[in-house]
mmCIF file of C-alpha atoms in Angstrom:
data_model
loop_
_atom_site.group_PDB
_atom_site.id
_atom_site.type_symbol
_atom_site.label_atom_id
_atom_site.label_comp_id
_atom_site.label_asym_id
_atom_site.label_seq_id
_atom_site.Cartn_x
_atom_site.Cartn_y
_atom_site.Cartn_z
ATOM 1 C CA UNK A 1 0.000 0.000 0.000
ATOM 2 C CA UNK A 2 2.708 2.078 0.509
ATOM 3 C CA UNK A 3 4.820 1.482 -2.234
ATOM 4 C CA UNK A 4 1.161 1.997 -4.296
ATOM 5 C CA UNK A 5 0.715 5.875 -2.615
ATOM 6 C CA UNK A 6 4.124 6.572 -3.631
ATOM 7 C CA UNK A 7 3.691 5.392 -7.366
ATOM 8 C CA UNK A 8 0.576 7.610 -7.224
ATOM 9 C CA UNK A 9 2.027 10.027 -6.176
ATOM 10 C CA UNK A 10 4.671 10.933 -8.550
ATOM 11 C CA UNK A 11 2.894 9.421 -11.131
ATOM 12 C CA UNK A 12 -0.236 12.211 -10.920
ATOM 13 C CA UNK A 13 2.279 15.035 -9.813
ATOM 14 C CA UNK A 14 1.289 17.416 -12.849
ATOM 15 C CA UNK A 15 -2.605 17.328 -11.069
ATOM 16 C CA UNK A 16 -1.270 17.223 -7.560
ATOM 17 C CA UNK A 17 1.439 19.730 -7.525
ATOM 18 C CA UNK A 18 -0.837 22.912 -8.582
ATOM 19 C CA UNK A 19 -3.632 21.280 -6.227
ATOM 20 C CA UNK A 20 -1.708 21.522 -3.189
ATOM 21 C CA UNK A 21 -0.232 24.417 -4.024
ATOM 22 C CA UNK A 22 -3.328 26.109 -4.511
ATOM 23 C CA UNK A 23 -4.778 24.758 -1.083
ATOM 24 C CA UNK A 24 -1.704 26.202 1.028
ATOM 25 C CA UNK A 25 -2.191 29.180 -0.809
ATOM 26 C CA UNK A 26 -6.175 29.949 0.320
ATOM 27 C CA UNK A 27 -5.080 28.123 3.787
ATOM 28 C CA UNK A 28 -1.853 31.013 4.215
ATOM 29 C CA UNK A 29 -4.000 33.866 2.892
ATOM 30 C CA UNK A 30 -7.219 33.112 4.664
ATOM 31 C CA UNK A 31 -7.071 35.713 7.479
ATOM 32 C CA UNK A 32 -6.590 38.489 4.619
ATOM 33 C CA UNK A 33 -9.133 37.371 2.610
ATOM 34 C CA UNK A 34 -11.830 37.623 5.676
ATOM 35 C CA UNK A 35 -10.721 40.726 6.822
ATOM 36 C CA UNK A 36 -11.290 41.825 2.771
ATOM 37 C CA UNK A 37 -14.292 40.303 2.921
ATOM 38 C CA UNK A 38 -16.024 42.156 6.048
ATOM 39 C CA UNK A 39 -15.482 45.677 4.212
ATOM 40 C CA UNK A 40 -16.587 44.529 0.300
ATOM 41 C CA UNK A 41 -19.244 42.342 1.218
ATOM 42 C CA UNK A 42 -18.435 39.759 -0.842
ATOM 43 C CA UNK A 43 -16.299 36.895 -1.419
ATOM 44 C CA UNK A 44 -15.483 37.088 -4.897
ATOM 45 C CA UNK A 45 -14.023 40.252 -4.699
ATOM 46 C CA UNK A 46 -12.798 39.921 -1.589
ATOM 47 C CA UNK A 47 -11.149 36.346 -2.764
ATOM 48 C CA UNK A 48 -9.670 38.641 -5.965
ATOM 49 C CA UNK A 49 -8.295 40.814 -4.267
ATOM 50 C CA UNK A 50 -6.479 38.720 -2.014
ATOM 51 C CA UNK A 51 -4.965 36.868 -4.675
ATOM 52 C CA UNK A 52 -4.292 39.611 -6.547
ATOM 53 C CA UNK A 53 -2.015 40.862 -3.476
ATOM 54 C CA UNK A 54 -0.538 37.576 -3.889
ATOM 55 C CA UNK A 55 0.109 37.997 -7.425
ATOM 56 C CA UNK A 56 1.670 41.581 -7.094
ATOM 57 C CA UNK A 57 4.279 39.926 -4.392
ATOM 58 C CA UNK A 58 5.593 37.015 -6.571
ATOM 59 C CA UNK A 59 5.844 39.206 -9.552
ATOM 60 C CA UNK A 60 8.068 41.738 -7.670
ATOM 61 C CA UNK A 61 10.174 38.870 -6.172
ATOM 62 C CA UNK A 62 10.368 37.197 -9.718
ATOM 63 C CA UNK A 63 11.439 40.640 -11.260
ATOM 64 C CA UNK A 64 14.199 41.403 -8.374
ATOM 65 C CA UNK A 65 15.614 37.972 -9.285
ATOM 66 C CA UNK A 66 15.234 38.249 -12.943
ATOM 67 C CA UNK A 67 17.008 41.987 -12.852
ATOM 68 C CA UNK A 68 19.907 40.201 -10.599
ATOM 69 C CA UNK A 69 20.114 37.749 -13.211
ATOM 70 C CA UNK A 70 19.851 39.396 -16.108
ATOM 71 C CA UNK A 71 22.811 42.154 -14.709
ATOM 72 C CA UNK A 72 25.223 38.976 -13.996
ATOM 73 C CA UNK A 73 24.705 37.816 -17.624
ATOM 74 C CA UNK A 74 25.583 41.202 -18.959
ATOM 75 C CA UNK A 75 28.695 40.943 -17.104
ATOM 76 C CA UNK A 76 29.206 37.543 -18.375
ATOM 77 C CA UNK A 77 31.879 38.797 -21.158
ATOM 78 C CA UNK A 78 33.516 40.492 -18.557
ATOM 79 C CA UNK A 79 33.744 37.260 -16.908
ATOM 80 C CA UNK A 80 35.149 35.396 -19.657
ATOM 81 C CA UNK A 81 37.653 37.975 -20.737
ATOM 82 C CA UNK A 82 39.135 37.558 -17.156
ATOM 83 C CA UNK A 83 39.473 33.906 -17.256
ATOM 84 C CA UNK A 84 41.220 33.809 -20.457
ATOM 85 C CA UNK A 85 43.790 36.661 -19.177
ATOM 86 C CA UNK A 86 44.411 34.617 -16.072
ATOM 87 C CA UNK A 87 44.673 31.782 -17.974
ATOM 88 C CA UNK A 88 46.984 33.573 -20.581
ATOM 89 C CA UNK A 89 49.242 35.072 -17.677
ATOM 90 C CA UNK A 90 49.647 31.450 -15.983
ATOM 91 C CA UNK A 91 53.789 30.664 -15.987
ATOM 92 C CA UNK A 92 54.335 27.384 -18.285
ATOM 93 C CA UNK A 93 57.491 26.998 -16.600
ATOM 94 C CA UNK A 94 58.343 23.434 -16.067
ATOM 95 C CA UNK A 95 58.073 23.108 -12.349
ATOM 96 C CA UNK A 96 53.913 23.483 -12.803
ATOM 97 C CA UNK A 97 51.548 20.879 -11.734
ATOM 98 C CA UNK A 98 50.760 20.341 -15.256
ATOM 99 C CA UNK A 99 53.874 20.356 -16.371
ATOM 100 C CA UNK A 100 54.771 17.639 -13.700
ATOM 101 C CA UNK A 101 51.810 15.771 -14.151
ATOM 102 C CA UNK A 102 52.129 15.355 -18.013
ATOM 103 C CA UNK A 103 55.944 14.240 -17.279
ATOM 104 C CA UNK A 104 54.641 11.577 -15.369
ATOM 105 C CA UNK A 105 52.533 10.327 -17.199
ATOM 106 C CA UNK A 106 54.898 9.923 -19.541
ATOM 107 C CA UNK A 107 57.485 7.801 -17.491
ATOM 108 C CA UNK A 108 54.575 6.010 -16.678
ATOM 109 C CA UNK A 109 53.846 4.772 -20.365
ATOM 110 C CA UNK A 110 57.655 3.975 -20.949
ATOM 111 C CA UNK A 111 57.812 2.280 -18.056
ATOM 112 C CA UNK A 112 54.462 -0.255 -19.354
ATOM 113 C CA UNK A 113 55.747 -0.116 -22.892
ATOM 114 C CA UNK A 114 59.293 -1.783 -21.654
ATOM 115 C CA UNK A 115 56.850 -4.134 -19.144
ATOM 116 C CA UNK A 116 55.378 -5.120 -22.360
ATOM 117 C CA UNK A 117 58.128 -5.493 -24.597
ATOM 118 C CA UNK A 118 60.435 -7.297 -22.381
ATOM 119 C CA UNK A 119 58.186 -10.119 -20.329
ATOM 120 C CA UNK A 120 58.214 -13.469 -21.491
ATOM 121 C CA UNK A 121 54.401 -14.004 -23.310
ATOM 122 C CA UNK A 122 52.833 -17.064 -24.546
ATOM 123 C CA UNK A 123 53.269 -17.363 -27.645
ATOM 124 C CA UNK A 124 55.597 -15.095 -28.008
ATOM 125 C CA UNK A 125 56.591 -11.460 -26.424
ATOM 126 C CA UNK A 126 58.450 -10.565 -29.329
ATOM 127 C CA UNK A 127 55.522 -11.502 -31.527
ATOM 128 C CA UNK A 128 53.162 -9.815 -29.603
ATOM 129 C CA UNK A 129 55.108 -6.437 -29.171
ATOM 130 C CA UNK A 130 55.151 -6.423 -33.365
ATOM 131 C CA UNK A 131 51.720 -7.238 -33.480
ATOM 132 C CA UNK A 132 50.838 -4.130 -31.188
ATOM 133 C CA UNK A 133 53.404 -2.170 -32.946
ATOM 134 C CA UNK A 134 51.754 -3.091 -36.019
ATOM 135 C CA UNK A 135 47.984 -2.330 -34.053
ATOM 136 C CA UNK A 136 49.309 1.288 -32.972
ATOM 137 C CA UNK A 137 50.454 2.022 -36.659
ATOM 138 C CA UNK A 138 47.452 1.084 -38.478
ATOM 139 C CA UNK A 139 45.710 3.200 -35.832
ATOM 140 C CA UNK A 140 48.073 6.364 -36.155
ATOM 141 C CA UNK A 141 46.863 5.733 -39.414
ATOM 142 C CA UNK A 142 43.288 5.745 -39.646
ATOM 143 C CA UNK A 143 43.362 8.925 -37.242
ATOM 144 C CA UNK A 144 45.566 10.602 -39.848
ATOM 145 C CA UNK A 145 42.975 9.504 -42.945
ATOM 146 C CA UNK A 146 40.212 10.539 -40.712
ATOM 147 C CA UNK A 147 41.995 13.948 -39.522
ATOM 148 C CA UNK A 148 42.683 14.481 -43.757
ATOM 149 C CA UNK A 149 39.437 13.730 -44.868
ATOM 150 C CA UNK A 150 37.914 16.104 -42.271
ATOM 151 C CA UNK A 151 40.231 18.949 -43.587
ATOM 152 C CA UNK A 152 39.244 17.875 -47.563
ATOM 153 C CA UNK A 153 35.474 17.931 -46.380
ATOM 154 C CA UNK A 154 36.171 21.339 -45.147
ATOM 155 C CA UNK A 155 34.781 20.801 -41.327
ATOM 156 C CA UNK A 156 36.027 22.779 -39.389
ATOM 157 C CA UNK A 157 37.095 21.524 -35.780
ATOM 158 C CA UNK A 158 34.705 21.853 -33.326
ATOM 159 C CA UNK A 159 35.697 25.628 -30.896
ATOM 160 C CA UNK A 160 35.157 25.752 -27.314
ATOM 161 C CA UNK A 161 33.305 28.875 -28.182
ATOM 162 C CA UNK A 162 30.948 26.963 -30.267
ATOM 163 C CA UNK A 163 30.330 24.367 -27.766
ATOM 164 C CA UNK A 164 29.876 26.830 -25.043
ATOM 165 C CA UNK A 165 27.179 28.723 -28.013
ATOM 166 C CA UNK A 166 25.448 25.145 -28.110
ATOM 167 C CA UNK A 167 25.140 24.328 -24.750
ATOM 168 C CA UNK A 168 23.936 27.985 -23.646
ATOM 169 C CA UNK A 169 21.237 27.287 -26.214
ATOM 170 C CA UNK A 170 20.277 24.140 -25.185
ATOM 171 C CA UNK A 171 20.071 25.693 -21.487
ATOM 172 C CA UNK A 172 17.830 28.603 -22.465
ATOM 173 C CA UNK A 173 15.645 26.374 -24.470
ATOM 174 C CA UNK A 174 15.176 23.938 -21.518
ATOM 175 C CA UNK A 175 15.264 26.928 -19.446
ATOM 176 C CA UNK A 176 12.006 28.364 -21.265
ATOM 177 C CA UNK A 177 10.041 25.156 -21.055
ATOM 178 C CA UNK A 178 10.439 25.694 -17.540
ATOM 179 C CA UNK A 179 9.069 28.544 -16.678
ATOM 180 C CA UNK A 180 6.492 27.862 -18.957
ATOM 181 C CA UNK A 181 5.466 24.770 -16.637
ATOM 182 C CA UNK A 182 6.028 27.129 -13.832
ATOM 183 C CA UNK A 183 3.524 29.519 -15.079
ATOM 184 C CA UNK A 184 1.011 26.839 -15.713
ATOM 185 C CA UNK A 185 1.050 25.622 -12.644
ATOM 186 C CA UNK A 186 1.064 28.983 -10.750
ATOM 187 C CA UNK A 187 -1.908 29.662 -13.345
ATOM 188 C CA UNK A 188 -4.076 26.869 -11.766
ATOM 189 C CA UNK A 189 -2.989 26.891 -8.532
ATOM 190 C CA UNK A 190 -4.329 30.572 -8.321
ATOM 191 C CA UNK A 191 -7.303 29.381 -9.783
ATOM 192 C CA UNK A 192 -8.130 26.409 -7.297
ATOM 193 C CA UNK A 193 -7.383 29.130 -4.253
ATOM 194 C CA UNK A 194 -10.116 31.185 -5.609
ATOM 195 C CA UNK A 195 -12.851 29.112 -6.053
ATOM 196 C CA UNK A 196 -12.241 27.394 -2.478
ATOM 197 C CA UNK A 197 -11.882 31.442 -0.954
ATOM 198 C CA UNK A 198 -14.850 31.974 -2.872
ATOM 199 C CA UNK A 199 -16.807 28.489 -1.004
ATOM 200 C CA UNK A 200 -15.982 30.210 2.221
ATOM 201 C CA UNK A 201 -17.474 28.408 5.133
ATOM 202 C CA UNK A 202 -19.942 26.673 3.065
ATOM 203 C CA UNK A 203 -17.524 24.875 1.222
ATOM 204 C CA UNK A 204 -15.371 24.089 4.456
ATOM 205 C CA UNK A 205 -18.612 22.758 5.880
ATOM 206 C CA UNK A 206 -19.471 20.574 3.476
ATOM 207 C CA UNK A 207 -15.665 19.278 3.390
ATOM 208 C CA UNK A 208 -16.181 17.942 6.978
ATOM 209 C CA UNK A 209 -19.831 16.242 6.449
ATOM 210 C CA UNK A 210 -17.892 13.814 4.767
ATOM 211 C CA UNK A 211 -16.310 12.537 8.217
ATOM 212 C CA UNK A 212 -20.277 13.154 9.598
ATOM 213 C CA UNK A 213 -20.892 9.184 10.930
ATOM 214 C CA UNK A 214 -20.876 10.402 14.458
ATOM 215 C CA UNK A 215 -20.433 13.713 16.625
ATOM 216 C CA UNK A 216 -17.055 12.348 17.544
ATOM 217 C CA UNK A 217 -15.292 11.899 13.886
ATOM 218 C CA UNK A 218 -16.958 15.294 12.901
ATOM 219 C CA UNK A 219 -15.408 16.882 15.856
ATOM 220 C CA UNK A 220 -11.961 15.160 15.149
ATOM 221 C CA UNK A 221 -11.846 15.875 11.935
ATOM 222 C CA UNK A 222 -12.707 19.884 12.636
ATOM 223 C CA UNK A 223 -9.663 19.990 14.774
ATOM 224 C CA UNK A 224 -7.676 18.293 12.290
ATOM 225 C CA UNK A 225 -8.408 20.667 9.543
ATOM 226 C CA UNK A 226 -7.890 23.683 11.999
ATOM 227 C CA UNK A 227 -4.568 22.338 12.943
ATOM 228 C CA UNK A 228 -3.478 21.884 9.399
ATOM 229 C CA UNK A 229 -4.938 25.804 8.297
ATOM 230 C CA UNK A 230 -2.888 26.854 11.721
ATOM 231 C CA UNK A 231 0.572 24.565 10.622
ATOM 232 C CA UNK A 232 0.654 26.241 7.145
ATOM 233 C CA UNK A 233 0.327 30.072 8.274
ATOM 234 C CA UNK A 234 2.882 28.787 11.171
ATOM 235 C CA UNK A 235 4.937 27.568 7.848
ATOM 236 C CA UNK A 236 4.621 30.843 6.014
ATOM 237 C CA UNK A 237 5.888 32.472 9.043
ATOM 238 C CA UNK A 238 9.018 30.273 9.161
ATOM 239 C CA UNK A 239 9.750 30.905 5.973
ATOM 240 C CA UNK A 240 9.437 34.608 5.978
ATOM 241 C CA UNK A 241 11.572 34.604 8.717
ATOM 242 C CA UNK A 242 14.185 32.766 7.770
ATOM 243 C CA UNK A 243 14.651 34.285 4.476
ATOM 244 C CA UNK A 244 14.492 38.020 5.925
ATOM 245 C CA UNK A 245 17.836 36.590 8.139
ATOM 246 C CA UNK A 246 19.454 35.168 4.667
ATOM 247 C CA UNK A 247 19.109 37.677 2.881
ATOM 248 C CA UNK A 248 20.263 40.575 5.882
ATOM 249 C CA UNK A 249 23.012 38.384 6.131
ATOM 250 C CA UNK A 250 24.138 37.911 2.214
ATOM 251 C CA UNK A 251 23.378 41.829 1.990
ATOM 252 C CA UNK A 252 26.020 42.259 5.009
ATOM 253 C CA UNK A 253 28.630 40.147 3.600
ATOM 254 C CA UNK A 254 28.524 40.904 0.195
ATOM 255 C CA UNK A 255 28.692 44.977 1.351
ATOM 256 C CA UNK A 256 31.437 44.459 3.298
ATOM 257 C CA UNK A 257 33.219 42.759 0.721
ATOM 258 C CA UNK A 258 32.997 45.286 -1.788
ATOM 259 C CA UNK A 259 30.892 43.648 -4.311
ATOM 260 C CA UNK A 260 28.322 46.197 -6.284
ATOM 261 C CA UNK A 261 24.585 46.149 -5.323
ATOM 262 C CA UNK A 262 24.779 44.391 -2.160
ATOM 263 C CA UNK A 263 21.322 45.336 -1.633
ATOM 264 C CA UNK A 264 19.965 43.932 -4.576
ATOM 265 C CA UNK A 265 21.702 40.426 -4.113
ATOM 266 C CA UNK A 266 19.813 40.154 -0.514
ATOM 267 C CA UNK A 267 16.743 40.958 -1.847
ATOM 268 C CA UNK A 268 17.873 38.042 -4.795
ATOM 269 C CA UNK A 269 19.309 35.645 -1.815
ATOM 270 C CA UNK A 270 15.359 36.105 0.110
ATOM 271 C CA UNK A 271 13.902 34.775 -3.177
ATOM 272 C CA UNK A 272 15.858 31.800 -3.797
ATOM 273 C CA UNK A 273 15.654 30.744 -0.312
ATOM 274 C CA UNK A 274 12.226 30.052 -0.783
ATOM 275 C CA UNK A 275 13.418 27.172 -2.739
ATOM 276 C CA UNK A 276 15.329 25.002 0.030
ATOM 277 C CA UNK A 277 18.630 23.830 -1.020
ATOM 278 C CA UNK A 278 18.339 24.671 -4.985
ATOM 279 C CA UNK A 279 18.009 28.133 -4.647
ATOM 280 C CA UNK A 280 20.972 28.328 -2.236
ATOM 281 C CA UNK A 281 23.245 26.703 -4.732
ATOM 282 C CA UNK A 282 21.717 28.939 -7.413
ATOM 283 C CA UNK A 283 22.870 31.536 -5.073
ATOM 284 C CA UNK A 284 26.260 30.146 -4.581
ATOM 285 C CA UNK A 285 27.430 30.161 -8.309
ATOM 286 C CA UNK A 286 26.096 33.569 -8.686
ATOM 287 C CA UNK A 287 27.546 34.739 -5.331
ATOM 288 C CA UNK A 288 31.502 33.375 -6.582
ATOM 289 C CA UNK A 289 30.765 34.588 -10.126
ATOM 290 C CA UNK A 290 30.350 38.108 -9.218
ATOM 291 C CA UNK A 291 32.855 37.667 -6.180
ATOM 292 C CA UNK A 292 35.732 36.920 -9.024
ATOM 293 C CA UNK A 293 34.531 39.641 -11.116
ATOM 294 C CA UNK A 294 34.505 42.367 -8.543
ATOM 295 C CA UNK A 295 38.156 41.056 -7.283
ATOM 296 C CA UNK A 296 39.791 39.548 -9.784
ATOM 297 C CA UNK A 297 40.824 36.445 -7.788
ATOM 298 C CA UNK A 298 40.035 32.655 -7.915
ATOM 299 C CA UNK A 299 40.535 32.543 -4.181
ATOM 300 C CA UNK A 300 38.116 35.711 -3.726
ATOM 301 C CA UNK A 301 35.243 33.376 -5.619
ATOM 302 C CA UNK A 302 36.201 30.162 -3.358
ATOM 303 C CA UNK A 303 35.658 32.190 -0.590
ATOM 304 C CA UNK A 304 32.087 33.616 -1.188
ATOM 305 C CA UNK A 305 31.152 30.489 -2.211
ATOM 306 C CA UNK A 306 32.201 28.957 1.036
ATOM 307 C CA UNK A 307 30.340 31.253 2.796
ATOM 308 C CA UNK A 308 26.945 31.008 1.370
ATOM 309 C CA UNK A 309 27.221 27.753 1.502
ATOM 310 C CA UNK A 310 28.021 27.238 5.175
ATOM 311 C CA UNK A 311 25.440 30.153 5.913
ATOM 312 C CA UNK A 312 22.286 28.601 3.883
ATOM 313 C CA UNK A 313 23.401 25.441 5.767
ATOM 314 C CA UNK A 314 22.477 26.666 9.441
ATOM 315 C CA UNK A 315 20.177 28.711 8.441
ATOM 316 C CA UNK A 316 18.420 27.824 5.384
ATOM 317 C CA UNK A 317 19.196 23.691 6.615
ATOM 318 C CA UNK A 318 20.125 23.448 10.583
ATOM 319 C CA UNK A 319 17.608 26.680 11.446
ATOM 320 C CA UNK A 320 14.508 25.733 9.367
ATOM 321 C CA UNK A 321 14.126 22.163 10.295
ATOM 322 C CA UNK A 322 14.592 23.201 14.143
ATOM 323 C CA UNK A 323 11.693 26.082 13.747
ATOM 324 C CA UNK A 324 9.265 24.056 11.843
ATOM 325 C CA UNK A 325 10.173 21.507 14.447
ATOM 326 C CA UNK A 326 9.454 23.151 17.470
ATOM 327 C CA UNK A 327 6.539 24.416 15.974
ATOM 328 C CA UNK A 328 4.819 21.610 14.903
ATOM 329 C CA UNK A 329 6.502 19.269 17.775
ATOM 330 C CA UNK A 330 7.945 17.124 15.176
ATOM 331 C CA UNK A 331 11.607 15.699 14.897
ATOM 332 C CA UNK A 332 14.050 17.948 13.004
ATOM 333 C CA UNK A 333 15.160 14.869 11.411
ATOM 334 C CA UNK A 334 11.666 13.606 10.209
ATOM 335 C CA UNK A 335 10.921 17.357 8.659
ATOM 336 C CA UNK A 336 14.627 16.858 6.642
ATOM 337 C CA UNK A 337 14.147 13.474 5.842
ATOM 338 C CA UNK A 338 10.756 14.040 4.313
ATOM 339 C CA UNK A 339 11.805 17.404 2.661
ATOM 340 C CA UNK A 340 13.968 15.275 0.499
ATOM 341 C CA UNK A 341 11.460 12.376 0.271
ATOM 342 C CA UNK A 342 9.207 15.103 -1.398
ATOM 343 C CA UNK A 343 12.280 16.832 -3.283
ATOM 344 C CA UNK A 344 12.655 12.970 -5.270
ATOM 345 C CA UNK A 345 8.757 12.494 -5.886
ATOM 346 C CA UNK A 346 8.024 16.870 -7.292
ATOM 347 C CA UNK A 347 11.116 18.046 -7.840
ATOM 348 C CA UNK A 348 11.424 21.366 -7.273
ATOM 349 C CA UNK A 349 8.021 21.727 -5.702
ATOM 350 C CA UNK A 350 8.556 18.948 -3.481
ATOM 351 C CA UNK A 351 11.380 21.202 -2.231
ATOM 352 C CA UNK A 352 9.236 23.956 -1.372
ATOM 353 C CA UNK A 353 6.306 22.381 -0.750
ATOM 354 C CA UNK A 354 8.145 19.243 1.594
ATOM 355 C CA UNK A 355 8.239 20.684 5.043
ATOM 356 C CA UNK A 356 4.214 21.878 5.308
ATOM 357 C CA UNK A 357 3.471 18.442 3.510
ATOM 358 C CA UNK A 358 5.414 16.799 5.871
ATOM 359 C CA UNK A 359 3.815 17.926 8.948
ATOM 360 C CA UNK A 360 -0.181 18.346 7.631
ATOM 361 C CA UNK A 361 0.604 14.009 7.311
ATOM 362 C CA UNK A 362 1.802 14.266 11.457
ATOM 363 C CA UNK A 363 -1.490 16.366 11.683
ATOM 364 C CA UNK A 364 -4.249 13.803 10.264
ATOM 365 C CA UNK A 365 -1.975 10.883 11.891
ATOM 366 C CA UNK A 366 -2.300 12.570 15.302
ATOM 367 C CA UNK A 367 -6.173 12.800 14.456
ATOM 368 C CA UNK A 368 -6.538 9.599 13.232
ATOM 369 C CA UNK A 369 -6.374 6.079 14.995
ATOM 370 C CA UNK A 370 -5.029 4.205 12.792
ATOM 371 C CA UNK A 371 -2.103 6.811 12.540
ATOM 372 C CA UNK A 372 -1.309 7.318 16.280
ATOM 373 C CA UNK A 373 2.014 5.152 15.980
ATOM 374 C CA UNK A 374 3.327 7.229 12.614
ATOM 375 C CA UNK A 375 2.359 9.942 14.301
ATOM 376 C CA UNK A 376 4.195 9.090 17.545
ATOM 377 C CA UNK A 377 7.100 8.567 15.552
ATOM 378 C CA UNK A 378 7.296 12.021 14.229
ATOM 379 C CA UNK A 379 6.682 13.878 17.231
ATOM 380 C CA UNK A 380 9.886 15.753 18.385
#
């Protein structure tokens, strides 16, 4: 049965996904869509309006980010040009690691090709040595026909440039189907958290007739869907915290190392937080990009990079999971463990999504009898 709810789960993740997304949504935002709904009078405005605040919020996060973005691929050239002067300005002086390391290499094969020539074979060593003498030539061979008819054909050899061209492509193409996906889903997500704002109490009603065989299951299920409304807003309040601290702290450390717009990269560092884990390594690469650009140095980038990553581990990792913990009395390691256990079945999604999912199932288990024991389990 098990094994059956997680096939089922991944398998209908393109219905599920904007479905629960759409529930946490009018479950976060209820308070602001009653308080909307006492002054309009009615719940289709009022539910509009509330998602319409939502809407203004996650397209001023999404163009802070994109502006971020979009200035770090302007600079990309920049970038580029640095590398290759570094690169360029490198001593080839024979005591380098490369050096050193090709030298090596090359004892190395003299030393097999004497192994090989001189042991005592069956058959034969002598034999054998002319044989793969005779092997090695008619491959030297075929490389030089195949290097000759390339240059006849007139192809030219492949650049780095034009694999870098070809693989940037392929990225923005991929790239575009994603946020495509992304839209869609956002698209009917906001759609399923209007029409249940719009049910209203009604609708909620009606939701817990369906546990109506006796006073006591009706009552049991009210407080289960209470809790679960009460875990998400605590959620959203995690989260907002926890990203306000990342991104005060990336704004302080990228100030005080001298990188431009130190502002604008906390604001980006809030945003991708909101994606656990992925968004942090986003972050990292762009952090050490624009770290190496503003100083020049390899060791400037390592740095940077260092830092966000130990910094979005205790707080984005070590903090989170002890918050959502203490707030939902559940186990820091069963809100990780099933933040990644989402993260494999949605993806992204599951990412963001994991650590309400994760406790609502410790809600209806504590609710439920035949879920005291998983429950139990969970329960910090």
């Amino acid at each position: 049965a098990t094994l059956s709810v997680i096939v089922a789960l991944w398998w209908a993740r393109s219905f599920l996904i904007p479905v629960s997304v759409g529930l946490m949504l009018a479950l976060l935002v209820l308070p602001l869509n009653v308080r909307i709904a006492r002054v309009v009078r009615l719940r289709a405005l009022a539910s509009t309006l509330t998602l319409s605040v939502v809407a203004a919020v996650l397209a001023l996060a999404a163009a802070a980010f994109g502006d971020q973005l979009a200035r770090v691929a302007g600079r990309a050239p920049d970038m580029i040009s640095l590398v290759a002067q570094q690169v360029a300005d490198t001593d080839p002086g024979a005591d380098s690691v490369l050096q050193r390391a090709r030298a090596a290499f090359r004892d190395l094969d003299r030393a097999a090709e004497r192994l090989a020539g001189t042991r005592p074979l069956v058959g034969g060593g002598r034999g054998l040595t002319k044989a793969a003498k005779a092997a090695e030539a008619a491959a030297s061979a075929a490389a030089a026909a195949a290097a000759s008819a390339a240059a006849a054909s007139g192809t030219p050899p492949v650049s780095l440039s034009q694999t870098a061209t070809v693989a940037l492509r392929d990225t923005a193409v991929s790239g575009s189907g994603a946020l495509v996906k992304l839209a869609g889903d956002l698209t009917i997500a906001m759609f399923v958290a209007f029409f249940v704002l719009s049910g209203g109490a009604p609708l909620a009603a009606r939701f817990l007739d369906l546990w109506s065989g006796t006073t006591e299951r009706r009552e049991r299920a009210e407080r289960a869907a209470t809790e679960c409304a009460r875990q998400i807003r605590i959620y959203g309040a995690v989260l907002l915290i926890t990203n306000s601290v990342v991104g005060i702290v990336v704004w302080i450390a990228f100030a005080m190392s001298g990188l431009p717009d130190a502002a604008g990269w906390g604001i980006t560092a809030a945003v991708l937080h909101v994606v656990p884990y992925l968004g942090m390594a986003l972050l990292t690469v762009l952090g050490a990009a624009e770290a190496f650009l503003a100083h020049g140095s390899v060791g400037a980038a390592l740095a940077m990079g260092a830092f966000v990553i130990v910094m979005s581990t205790l707080i984005g990792t070590v903090v989170t999971a002890w918050l959502q913990g203490r707030a939902a009395k559940m186990n820091a390691a069963a809100v990780f463990i099933g933040v990644v256990a989402w993260g494999a079945l949605w993806g992204v999604w599951g990412l963001l999504l994991g650590p309400a999912l994760v406790v609502l199932i410790k809600v209806v288990a504590e609710h439920s009898g035949a879920g005291a024991r998983l429950a139990r389990l969970m329960q910090g």
